[in-house]
PDB file of C-alpha atoms in Angstrom:
ATOM      1  CA  MET A 540     126.341 158.449  95.150  1.00  0.00           C
ATOM      2  CA  SER A 541     130.031 157.629  95.193  1.00  0.00           C
ATOM      3  CA  ASN A 542     132.362 158.913  92.571  1.00  0.00           C
ATOM      4  CA  PRO A 543     132.310 156.220  89.851  1.00  0.00           C
ATOM      5  CA  SER A 544     135.910 157.060  88.949  1.00  0.00           C
ATOM      6  CA  VAL A 545     137.185 155.227  92.044  1.00  0.00           C
ATOM      7  CA  PHE A 546     136.226 151.980  90.303  1.00  0.00           C
ATOM      8  CA  GLU A 547     138.442 150.877  87.449  1.00  0.00           C
ATOM      9  CA  ILE A 548     135.962 148.095  86.678  1.00  0.00           C
ATOM     10  CA  LYS A 549     132.283 147.723  87.555  1.00  0.00           C
ATOM     11  CA  ALA A 550     130.796 144.833  85.608  1.00  0.00           C
ATOM     12  CA  ASN A 551     128.079 142.222  85.863  1.00  0.00           C
ATOM     13  CA  LEU A 552     129.476 138.694  86.076  1.00  0.00           C
ATOM     14  CA  PRO A 553     130.176 136.403  84.335  1.00  0.00           C
ATOM     15  CA  VAL A 554     132.144 138.208  81.630  1.00  0.00           C
ATOM     16  CA  ALA A 555     133.400 136.439  78.489  1.00  0.00           C
ATOM     17  CA  GLN A 556     136.655 138.426  78.633  1.00  0.00           C
ATOM     18  CA  PHE A 557     137.540 136.789  81.952  1.00  0.00           C
ATOM     19  CA  ASP A 558     136.687 133.333  80.581  1.00  0.00           C
ATOM     20  CA  THR A 559     139.293 133.932  77.884  1.00  0.00           C
ATOM     21  CA  GLN A 560     141.732 135.310  80.447  1.00  0.00           C
ATOM     22  CA  GLU A 561     141.312 132.210  82.625  1.00  0.00           C
ATOM     23  CA  LYS A 562     142.457 129.940  79.794  1.00  0.00           C
ATOM     24  CA  LYS A 563     145.762 131.838  79.565  1.00  0.00           C
ATOM     25  CA  LEU A 564     146.626 131.444  83.249  1.00  0.00           C
ATOM     26  CA  LEU A 565     148.964 128.585  84.079  1.00  0.00           C
ATOM     27  CA  GLY A 566     147.897 126.504  87.076  1.00  0.00           C
ATOM     28  CA  PHE A 567     144.562 128.300  87.300  1.00  0.00           C
ATOM     29  CA  GLU A 568     142.394 125.229  87.849  1.00  0.00           C
ATOM     30  CA  GLU A 569     144.400 123.988  90.827  1.00  0.00           C
ATOM     31  CA  ARG A 570     144.484 127.451  92.398  1.00  0.00           C
ATOM     32  CA  TYR A 571     140.787 128.038  91.750  1.00  0.00           C
ATOM     33  CA  LEU A 572     139.735 124.761  93.373  1.00  0.00           C
ATOM     34  CA  ARG A 573     141.926 125.476  96.402  1.00  0.00           C
ATOM     35  CA  VAL A 574     140.525 128.989  96.871  1.00  0.00           C
ATOM     36  CA  LYS A 575     136.947 127.922  96.099  1.00  0.00           C
ATOM     37  CA  LYS A 576     137.000 125.293  98.847  1.00  0.00           C
ATOM     38  CA  ARG A 577     137.883 127.924 101.435  1.00  0.00           C
ATOM     39  CA  LEU A 578     135.518 130.499  99.984  1.00  0.00           C
ATOM     40  CA  GLN A 579     132.546 128.155 100.165  1.00  0.00           C
ATOM     41  CA  LEU A 580     132.616 128.408 103.949  1.00  0.00           C
ATOM     42  CA  ILE A 581     132.006 132.136 103.583  1.00  0.00           C
ATOM     43  CA  LEU A 582     129.905 132.380 100.426  1.00  0.00           C
ATOM     44  CA  GLN A 583     127.642 129.468 101.403  1.00  0.00           C
ATOM     45  CA  ALA A 584     127.420 130.124 105.136  1.00  0.00           C
ATOM     46  CA  ASN A 585     123.683 129.342 105.127  1.00  0.00           C
ATOM     47  CA  GLU A 586     124.404 125.827 103.864  1.00  0.00           C
ATOM     48  CA  LEU A 587     126.757 124.998 106.741  1.00  0.00           C
ATOM     49  CA  GLU A 588     123.994 124.471 109.301  1.00  0.00           C
ATOM     50  CA  ARG A 589     122.156 122.140 106.927  1.00  0.00           C
ATOM     51  CA  TRP A 590     125.387 120.206 106.358  1.00  0.00           C
ATOM     52  CA  SER A 591     125.956 119.963 110.110  1.00  0.00           C
ATOM     53  CA  LEU A 592     122.435 118.658 110.759  1.00  0.00           C
ATOM     54  CA  MET A 593     122.799 116.095 107.971  1.00  0.00           C
ATOM     55  CA  HIS A 594     126.132 114.698 109.104  1.00  0.00           C
ATOM     56  CA  HIS A 595     126.107 115.389 112.865  1.00  0.00           C
ATOM     57  CA  LYS A 596     122.368 115.546 113.642  1.00  0.00           C
ATOM     58  CA  LYS A 597     122.919 118.918 115.318  1.00  0.00           C
ATOM     59  CA  LYS A 598     124.507 122.300 114.751  1.00  0.00           C
ATOM     60  CA  ILE A 599     128.027 121.728 116.003  1.00  0.00           C
ATOM     61  CA  THR A 600     129.751 124.550 117.880  1.00  0.00           C
ATOM     62  CA  VAL A 601     132.444 125.143 115.272  1.00  0.00           C
ATOM     63  CA  ILE A 602     129.784 126.207 112.724  1.00  0.00           C
ATOM     64  CA  GLY A 603     128.908 129.202 114.854  1.00  0.00           C
ATOM     65  CA  LEU A 604     132.554 130.110 115.205  1.00  0.00           C
ATOM     66  CA  LEU A 605     133.022 130.170 111.427  1.00  0.00           C
ATOM     67  CA  SER A 606     130.759 133.195 111.222  1.00  0.00           C
ATOM     68  CA  ASP A 607     133.664 135.205 112.639  1.00  0.00           C
ATOM     69  CA  GLN A 608     135.585 134.813 109.366  1.00  0.00           C
ATOM     70  CA  TYR A 609     136.261 137.965 107.401  1.00  0.00           C
ATOM     71  CA  PRO A 610     135.258 137.882 103.709  1.00  0.00           C
ATOM     72  CA  LEU A 611     138.756 138.857 102.629  1.00  0.00           C
ATOM     73  CA  ALA A 612     141.511 137.136 100.672  1.00  0.00           C
ATOM     74  CA  ILE A 613     145.022 138.470 100.173  1.00  0.00           C
ATOM     75  CA  PHE A 614     146.832 137.543  96.957  1.00  0.00           C
ATOM     76  CA  HIS A 615     150.494 138.437  97.384  1.00  0.00           C
ATOM     77  CA  GLY A 616     153.682 137.924  95.425  1.00  0.00           C
ATOM     78  CA  ASP A 617     156.182 139.506  93.127  1.00  0.00           C
ATOM     79  CA  VAL A 618     155.195 141.905  90.374  1.00  0.00           C
ATOM     80  CA  GLY A 619     154.010 140.269  87.146  1.00  0.00           C
ATOM     81  CA  THR A 620     153.010 136.930  88.696  1.00  0.00           C
ATOM     82  CA  GLY A 621     149.310 137.116  87.784  1.00  0.00           C
ATOM     83  CA  LYS A 622     147.649 138.119  91.060  1.00  0.00           C
ATOM     84  CA  THR A 623     145.071 140.509  89.623  1.00  0.00           C
ATOM     85  CA  ALA A 624     144.359 138.405  86.527  1.00  0.00           C
ATOM     86  CA  ASN A 625     143.727 135.385  88.744  1.00  0.00           C
ATOM     87  CA  ALA A 626     141.518 137.423  91.100  1.00  0.00           C
ATOM     88  CA  GLU A 627     139.359 138.568  88.180  1.00  0.00           C
ATOM     89  CA  ALA A 628     139.135 135.074  86.710  1.00  0.00           C
ATOM     90  CA  ILE A 629     138.365 133.464  90.088  1.00  0.00           C
ATOM     91  CA  ALA A 630     135.530 135.903  90.828  1.00  0.00           C
ATOM     92  CA  ASN A 631     134.171 135.352  87.333  1.00  0.00           C
ATOM     93  CA  ARG A 632     134.333 131.559  87.624  1.00  0.00           C
ATOM     94  CA  LEU A 633     132.730 131.566  91.082  1.00  0.00           C
ATOM     95  CA  ALA A 634     129.796 133.581  89.763  1.00  0.00           C
ATOM     96  CA  ARG A 635     129.412 131.196  86.818  1.00  0.00           C
ATOM     97  CA  ASP A 636     129.847 127.915  88.723  1.00  0.00           C
ATOM     98  CA  ALA A 637     127.539 128.938  91.561  1.00  0.00           C
ATOM     99  CA  LYS A 638     124.989 130.326  89.076  1.00  0.00           C
ATOM    100  CA  ILE A 639     124.870 133.510  91.116  1.00  0.00           C
ATOM    101  CA  GLU A 640     122.369 135.987  89.753  1.00  0.00           C
ATOM    102  CA  ASP A 641     123.119 139.681  90.090  1.00  0.00           C
ATOM    103  CA  ALA A 642     126.831 139.190  90.738  1.00  0.00           C
ATOM    104  CA  ILE A 643     128.885 142.338  90.235  1.00  0.00           C
ATOM    105  CA  LEU A 644     132.648 142.751  90.069  1.00  0.00           C
ATOM    106  CA  PHE A 645     134.132 145.959  91.420  1.00  0.00           C
ATOM    107  CA  LYS A 646     137.791 146.836  91.033  1.00  0.00           C
ATOM    108  CA  LEU A 647     139.089 149.798  92.984  1.00  0.00           C
ATOM    109  CA  SER A 648     141.444 152.159  91.216  1.00  0.00           C
ATOM    110  CA  ASN A 649     144.171 154.169  92.900  1.00  0.00           C
ATOM    111  CA  LYS A 650     141.936 157.227  92.495  1.00  0.00           C
ATOM    112  CA  VAL A 651     140.392 156.153  95.786  1.00  0.00           C
ATOM    113  CA  ARG A 652     143.511 157.652  97.415  1.00  0.00           C
ATOM    114  CA  GLY A 653     142.171 161.053  96.420  1.00  0.00           C
ATOM    115  CA  THR A 654     144.157 164.185  95.756  1.00  0.00           C
ATOM    116  CA  GLY A 655     145.704 164.582  99.190  1.00  0.00           C
ATOM    117  CA  LYS A 656     142.996 166.743 100.770  1.00  0.00           C
ATOM    118  CA  VAL A 657     142.448 166.125 104.458  1.00  0.00           C
ATOM    119  CA  GLY A 658     139.960 163.301 105.004  1.00  0.00           C
ATOM    120  CA  GLU A 659     139.443 162.699 101.279  1.00  0.00           C
ATOM    121  CA  MET A 660     140.846 159.156 101.082  1.00  0.00           C
ATOM    122  CA  GLY A 661     138.805 157.941 104.033  1.00  0.00           C
ATOM    123  CA  THR A 662     135.670 159.487 102.567  1.00  0.00           C
ATOM    124  CA  LEU A 663     136.257 157.928  99.132  1.00  0.00           C
ATOM    125  CA  ILE A 664     136.869 154.469 100.642  1.00  0.00           C
ATOM    126  CA  THR A 665     133.673 154.756 102.692  1.00  0.00           C
ATOM    127  CA  GLN A 666     131.671 155.893  99.667  1.00  0.00           C
ATOM    128  CA  ALA A 667     133.073 153.061  97.559  1.00  0.00           C
ATOM    129  CA  PHE A 668     131.952 150.425 100.073  1.00  0.00           C
ATOM    130  CA  GLU A 669     128.557 152.130 100.391  1.00  0.00           C
ATOM    131  CA  ASP A 670     128.181 151.907  96.609  1.00  0.00           C
ATOM    132  CA  ILE A 671     129.006 148.185  96.727  1.00  0.00           C
ATOM    133  CA  THR A 672     126.518 147.611  99.558  1.00  0.00           C
ATOM    134  CA  ARG A 673     123.773 149.390  97.612  1.00  0.00           C
ATOM    135  CA  SER A 674     124.546 147.294  94.546  1.00  0.00           C
ATOM    136  CA  ILE A 675     123.714 143.980  96.238  1.00  0.00           C
ATOM    137  CA  GLY A 676     120.430 145.317  97.613  1.00  0.00           C
ATOM    138  CA  PRO A 677     118.255 143.352 100.041  1.00  0.00           C
ATOM    139  CA  GLY A 678     117.930 140.346  97.715  1.00  0.00           C
ATOM    140  CA  LYS A 679     120.394 137.666  96.626  1.00  0.00           C
ATOM    141  CA  GLY A 680     122.900 139.892  94.863  1.00  0.00           C
ATOM    142  CA  ARG A 681     126.605 139.278  95.374  1.00  0.00           C
ATOM    143  CA  ALA A 682     129.585 141.552  94.944  1.00  0.00           C
ATOM    144  CA  PHE A 683     133.250 140.744  94.450  1.00  0.00           C
ATOM    145  CA  LEU A 684     135.705 143.537  95.168  1.00  0.00           C
ATOM    146  CA  ILE A 685     139.281 143.524  93.883  1.00  0.00           C
ATOM    147  CA  ILE A 686     141.646 145.943  95.584  1.00  0.00           C
ATOM    148  CA  ASP A 687     144.682 146.145  93.314  1.00  0.00           C
ATOM    149  CA  GLU A 688     148.014 147.438  94.645  1.00  0.00           C
ATOM    150  CA  GLY A 689     146.473 146.962  98.071  1.00  0.00           C
ATOM    151  CA  ASP A 690     149.587 148.118  99.902  1.00  0.00           C
ATOM    152  CA  SER A 691     148.836 151.650  98.677  1.00  0.00           C
ATOM    153  CA  LEU A 692     145.650 151.602 100.797  1.00  0.00           C
ATOM    154  CA  GLY A 693     146.486 149.145 103.555  1.00  0.00           C
ATOM    155  CA  ALA A 694     150.106 150.035 104.347  1.00  0.00           C
ATOM    156  CA  SER A 695     151.235 149.531 107.923  1.00  0.00           C
ATOM    157  CA  ARG A 696     150.279 152.401 110.232  1.00  0.00           C
ATOM    158  CA  SER A 697     153.500 151.811 112.195  1.00  0.00           C
ATOM    159  CA  GLN A 698     155.787 152.845 109.346  1.00  0.00           C
ATOM    160  CA  ASP A 699     157.852 155.931 110.137  1.00  0.00           C
ATOM    161  CA  HIS A 700     156.915 157.629 106.869  1.00  0.00           C
ATOM    162  CA  SER A 701     153.207 156.868 107.202  1.00  0.00           C
ATOM    163  CA  HIS A 702     151.262 160.140 106.981  1.00  0.00           C
ATOM    164  CA  HIS A 703     148.174 160.933 109.043  1.00  0.00           C
ATOM    165  CA  GLU A 704     146.010 160.762 105.917  1.00  0.00           C
ATOM    166  CA  ASP A 705     147.339 157.277 105.109  1.00  0.00           C
ATOM    167  CA  LYS A 706     146.631 156.091 108.656  1.00  0.00           C
ATOM    168  CA  VAL A 707     143.067 157.389 108.435  1.00  0.00           C
ATOM    169  CA  GLY A 708     142.676 155.573 105.117  1.00  0.00           C
ATOM    170  CA  VAL A 709     143.920 152.293 106.608  1.00  0.00           C
ATOM    171  CA  ASN A 710     141.578 152.681 109.569  1.00  0.00           C
ATOM    172  CA  THR A 711     138.669 153.266 107.194  1.00  0.00           C
ATOM    173  CA  LEU A 712     139.640 150.249 105.076  1.00  0.00           C
ATOM    174  CA  ILE A 713     139.757 148.028 108.168  1.00  0.00           C
ATOM    175  CA  GLN A 714     136.368 149.308 109.344  1.00  0.00           C
ATOM    176  CA  SER A 715     134.927 148.656 105.879  1.00  0.00           C
ATOM    177  CA  ILE A 716     136.294 145.089 105.867  1.00  0.00           C
ATOM    178  CA  ASP A 717     134.745 144.585 109.302  1.00  0.00           C
ATOM    179  CA  SER A 718     131.379 145.844 108.082  1.00  0.00           C
ATOM    180  CA  MET A 719     131.354 143.322 105.198  1.00  0.00           C
ATOM    181  CA  ARG A 720     130.806 140.489 107.682  1.00  0.00           C
ATOM    182  CA  LYS A 721     127.252 141.599 108.374  1.00  0.00           C
ATOM    183  CA  HIS A 722     126.307 140.741 104.791  1.00  0.00           C
ATOM    184  CA  GLY A 723     126.776 137.007 105.328  1.00  0.00           C
ATOM    185  CA  GLY A 724     129.293 136.433 102.564  1.00  0.00           C
ATOM    186  CA  ARG A 725     127.411 138.429  99.928  1.00  0.00           C
ATOM    187  CA  ILE A 726     130.404 140.766  99.573  1.00  0.00           C
ATOM    188  CA  PHE A 727     133.872 139.301  99.210  1.00  0.00           C
ATOM    189  CA  ALA A 728     137.109 141.232  98.723  1.00  0.00           C
ATOM    190  CA  ILE A 729     140.424 140.146  97.216  1.00  0.00           C
ATOM    191  CA  LEU A 730     143.325 142.436  98.036  1.00  0.00           C
ATOM    192  CA  CYS A 731     146.323 142.089  95.704  1.00  0.00           C
ATOM    193  CA  THR A 732     149.748 143.287  96.786  1.00  0.00           C
ATOM    194  CA  ASN A 733     153.370 143.022  95.716  1.00  0.00           C
ATOM    195  CA  ARG A 734     154.495 143.656  99.297  1.00  0.00           C
ATOM    196  CA  LEU A 735     152.768 141.566 101.937  1.00  0.00           C
ATOM    197  CA  ALA A 736     155.204 142.772 104.589  1.00  0.00           C
ATOM    198  CA  ALA A 737     154.135 146.374 103.964  1.00  0.00           C
ATOM    199  CA  LEU A 738     150.478 145.688 104.811  1.00  0.00           C
ATOM    200  CA  ASP A 739     149.128 146.664 108.176  1.00  0.00           C
ATOM    201  CA  ALA A 740     149.057 143.720 110.587  1.00  0.00           C
ATOM    202  CA  ALA A 741     145.335 144.266 111.208  1.00  0.00           C
ATOM    203  CA  VAL A 742     144.598 143.835 107.494  1.00  0.00           C
ATOM    204  CA  ILE A 743     146.639 140.620 107.271  1.00  0.00           C
ATOM    205  CA  ARG A 744     145.000 139.269 110.431  1.00  0.00           C
ATOM    206  CA  ARG A 745     141.565 139.660 108.862  1.00  0.00           C
ATOM    207  CA  ALA A 746     142.336 137.620 105.764  1.00  0.00           C
ATOM    208  CA  SER A 747     140.592 134.242 105.664  1.00  0.00           C
ATOM    209  CA  ILE A 748     142.729 133.261 102.682  1.00  0.00           C
ATOM    210  CA  VAL A 749     146.349 134.246 102.013  1.00  0.00           C
ATOM    211  CA  GLU A 750     147.500 133.001  98.621  1.00  0.00           C
ATOM    212  CA  GLU A 751     151.088 133.437  97.430  1.00  0.00           C
ATOM    213  CA  PHE A 752     152.071 133.974  93.787  1.00  0.00           C
ATOM    214  CA  THR A 753     155.640 133.239  92.728  1.00  0.00           C
ATOM    215  CA  ARG A 754     157.667 133.665  89.559  1.00  0.00           C
ATOM    216  CA  PRO A 755     157.202 130.691  87.225  1.00  0.00           C
ATOM    217  CA  SER A 756     159.510 127.719  87.726  1.00  0.00           C
ATOM    218  CA  ASP A 757     161.469 126.140  84.863  1.00  0.00           C
ATOM    219  CA  ASP A 758     158.644 123.629  84.350  1.00  0.00           C
ATOM    220  CA  GLU A 759     156.027 126.377  84.354  1.00  0.00           C
ATOM    221  CA  ARG A 760     157.962 128.504  81.852  1.00  0.00           C
ATOM    222  CA  ASN A 761     158.369 125.375  79.704  1.00  0.00           C
ATOM    223  CA  GLU A 762     154.597 124.920  79.761  1.00  0.00           C
ATOM    224  CA  LEU A 763     154.080 128.607  79.009  1.00  0.00           C
ATOM    225  CA  PHE A 764     156.374 128.634  75.979  1.00  0.00           C
ATOM    226  CA  SER A 765     155.055 125.276  74.757  1.00  0.00           C
ATOM    227  CA  ARG A 766     151.494 126.554  74.934  1.00  0.00           C
ATOM    228  CA  ASP A 767     152.011 130.071  73.596  1.00  0.00           C
ATOM    229  CA  LEU A 768     154.374 129.073  70.767  1.00  0.00           C
ATOM    230  CA  SER A 769     152.750 125.744  69.848  1.00  0.00           C
ATOM    231  CA  ASP A 770     151.998 126.872  66.283  1.00  0.00           C
ATOM    232  CA  MET A 771     155.605 127.911  65.609  1.00  0.00           C
ATOM    233  CA  GLY A 772     156.951 124.388  65.276  1.00  0.00           C
ATOM    234  CA  PHE A 773     159.821 124.915  67.708  1.00  0.00           C
ATOM    235  CA  SER A 774     161.558 121.758  68.915  1.00  0.00           C
ATOM    236  CA  ARG A 775     161.767 120.660  72.534  1.00  0.00           C
ATOM    237  CA  VAL A 776     165.441 121.618  72.514  1.00  0.00           C
ATOM    238  CA  GLU A 777     164.615 125.126  71.281  1.00  0.00           C
ATOM    239  CA  ILE A 778     161.891 125.539  73.918  1.00  0.00           C
ATOM    240  CA  ASN A 779     164.311 124.350  76.598  1.00  0.00           C
ATOM    241  CA  LYS A 780     166.804 126.948  75.451  1.00  0.00           C
ATOM    242  CA  LEU A 781     164.151 129.649  75.917  1.00  0.00           C
ATOM    243  CA  VAL A 782     163.444 128.292  79.397  1.00  0.00           C
ATOM    244  CA  GLU A 783     167.159 128.529  80.188  1.00  0.00           C
ATOM    245  CA  ALA A 784     167.391 132.051  78.753  1.00  0.00           C
ATOM    246  CA  THR A 785     164.648 133.246  81.123  1.00  0.00           C
ATOM    247  CA  ALA A 786     165.889 131.419  84.225  1.00  0.00           C
ATOM    248  CA  ALA A 787     167.375 133.008  87.329  1.00  0.00           C
ATOM    249  CA  THR A 788     171.127 133.564  87.303  1.00  0.00           C
ATOM    250  CA  GLY A 789     173.546 134.599  90.002  1.00  0.00           C
ATOM    251  CA  THR A 790     172.646 138.266  89.582  1.00  0.00           C
ATOM    252  CA  LYS A 791     169.168 138.235  88.042  1.00  0.00           C
ATOM    253  CA  PRO A 792     165.830 136.717  89.070  1.00  0.00           C
ATOM    254  CA  ALA A 793     163.750 134.470  86.815  1.00  0.00           C
ATOM    255  CA  TRP A 794     161.435 136.145  84.351  1.00  0.00           C
ATOM    256  CA  THR A 795     157.802 136.714  85.376  1.00  0.00           C
ATOM    257  CA  TYR A 796     154.756 135.751  83.304  1.00  0.00           C
ATOM    258  CA  SER A 797     154.303 139.428  82.532  1.00  0.00           C
ATOM    259  CA  ASP A 798     157.945 139.813  81.463  1.00  0.00           C
ATOM    260  CA  ILE A 799     157.511 137.012  78.946  1.00  0.00           C
ATOM    261  CA  ARG A 800     154.123 137.901  77.529  1.00  0.00           C
ATOM    262  CA  THR A 801     154.220 141.691  77.573  1.00  0.00           C
ATOM    263  CA  ARG A 802     157.917 142.312  76.903  1.00  0.00           C
ATOM    264  CA  LEU A 803     159.729 139.274  75.445  1.00  0.00           C
ATOM    265  CA  TYR A 804     157.089 138.361  72.862  1.00  0.00           C
ATOM    266  CA  PRO A 805     156.599 141.923  71.512  1.00  0.00           C
ATOM    267  CA  ALA A 806     160.371 142.430  71.367  1.00  0.00           C
ATOM    268  CA  ALA A 807     160.858 139.209  69.395  1.00  0.00           C
ATOM    269  CA  VAL A 808     158.091 140.070  66.935  1.00  0.00           C
ATOM    270  CA  SER A 809     159.489 143.583  66.460  1.00  0.00           C
ATOM    271  CA  LEU A 810     162.837 142.088  65.428  1.00  0.00           C
ATOM    272  CA  ALA A 811     161.150 140.135  62.628  1.00  0.00           C
ATOM    273  CA  PHE A 812     158.359 142.460  61.510  1.00  0.00           C
ATOM    274  CA  PRO A 813     157.872 143.517  58.770  1.00  0.00           C
ATOM    275  CA  ASP A 814     160.683 142.044  56.704  1.00  0.00           C
ATOM    276  CA  SER A 815     161.170 138.455  57.829  1.00  0.00           C
ATOM    277  CA  PRO A 816     159.355 135.472  59.349  1.00  0.00           C
ATOM    278  CA  LEU A 817     159.485 135.055  63.120  1.00  0.00           C
ATOM    279  CA  THR A 818     162.074 132.497  64.206  1.00  0.00           C
ATOM    280  CA  VAL A 819     163.300 131.135  67.518  1.00  0.00           C
ATOM    281  CA  GLU A 820     166.470 133.181  67.051  1.00  0.00           C
ATOM    282  CA  HIS A 821     164.408 136.353  67.411  1.00  0.00           C
ATOM    283  CA  PHE A 822     163.236 135.112  70.828  1.00  0.00           C
ATOM    284  CA  TYR A 823     166.809 134.303  71.836  1.00  0.00           C
ATOM    285  CA  GLN A 824     167.975 137.756  70.764  1.00  0.00           C
ATOM    286  CA  ALA A 825     165.138 139.498  72.606  1.00  0.00           C
ATOM    287  CA  ALA A 826     165.853 137.516  75.776  1.00  0.00           C
ATOM    288  CA  ALA A 827     169.523 138.503  75.589  1.00  0.00           C
ATOM    289  CA  GLU A 828     168.702 142.195  75.155  1.00  0.00           C
ATOM    290  CA  LEU A 829     166.053 142.490  77.874  1.00  0.00           C
ATOM    291  CA  GLU A 830     166.216 142.268  81.667  1.00  0.00           C
ATOM    292  CA  PRO A 831     163.666 140.573  83.938  1.00  0.00           C
ATOM    293  CA  SER A 832     161.668 142.770  86.298  1.00  0.00           C
ATOM    294  CA  PRO A 833     163.533 143.396  89.560  1.00  0.00           C
ATOM    295  CA  VAL A 834     162.229 141.672  92.665  1.00  0.00           C
ATOM    296  CA  MET A 835     159.909 143.876  94.704  1.00  0.00           C
ATOM    297  CA  ILE A 836     161.305 144.169  98.215  1.00  0.00           C
ATOM    298  CA  GLY A 837     159.398 144.813 101.457  1.00  0.00           C
TER     299      GLY A 837
END
């Protein structure tokens, strides 16, 4: 058995917590439908031949070529842009919409890197994938794997500072991704990274889906504030001022979703609690006192 500590999450899907999470994600529906369309070619590979026979009266050549796809998506973008939250919600929604029985979500933790002992990271990665394979069994079970901070496992082997142990880990990760293909789409992995450029080229090349996450635009921050603060009675002008206060300037980037929800909101509430009601001025003050997360480079 693999060490269960390498998984931060191991849960049967669907999970009500992720349903709630989905509702908080701006633009989720559009992103989900886009990703789902591509995923169907992998998750419903058995249906492709039937589709081909129905519409073309034969199995067209391209159907056979699609079997070469790797069951891997890469979600990349700046820190705090919702990559992992979207990955969890997408896996959850896919399991619900497709009425998949015995669907399990696995989320790798950084403990899979081990303690630095020779060969340990490669062994832990192998054991983790073996655990996932056992979980789906010979039946109709499905597994979704989220690899958070994927650049810590899949960093380029050509980097000057790349250690032997890291290179072995990347090799093992690539081999494990390759082995997922033999399960006919029953195991699908989503690798989340802040630094796409740092990933090994072989990992990027294997991704069937590469989805970028960016910091919210002015319109998206407007929607976020309007939704989150709808019960505060703030005017459109006041909301627009918040949008402006969290916009990019000449020296600072725009605020991320995480900056707003996990830093701005608590800071504003702390200025009011426990002696006064929460006002828009508290949000303005918090925005003036805080800095947005720096852009993650490379």
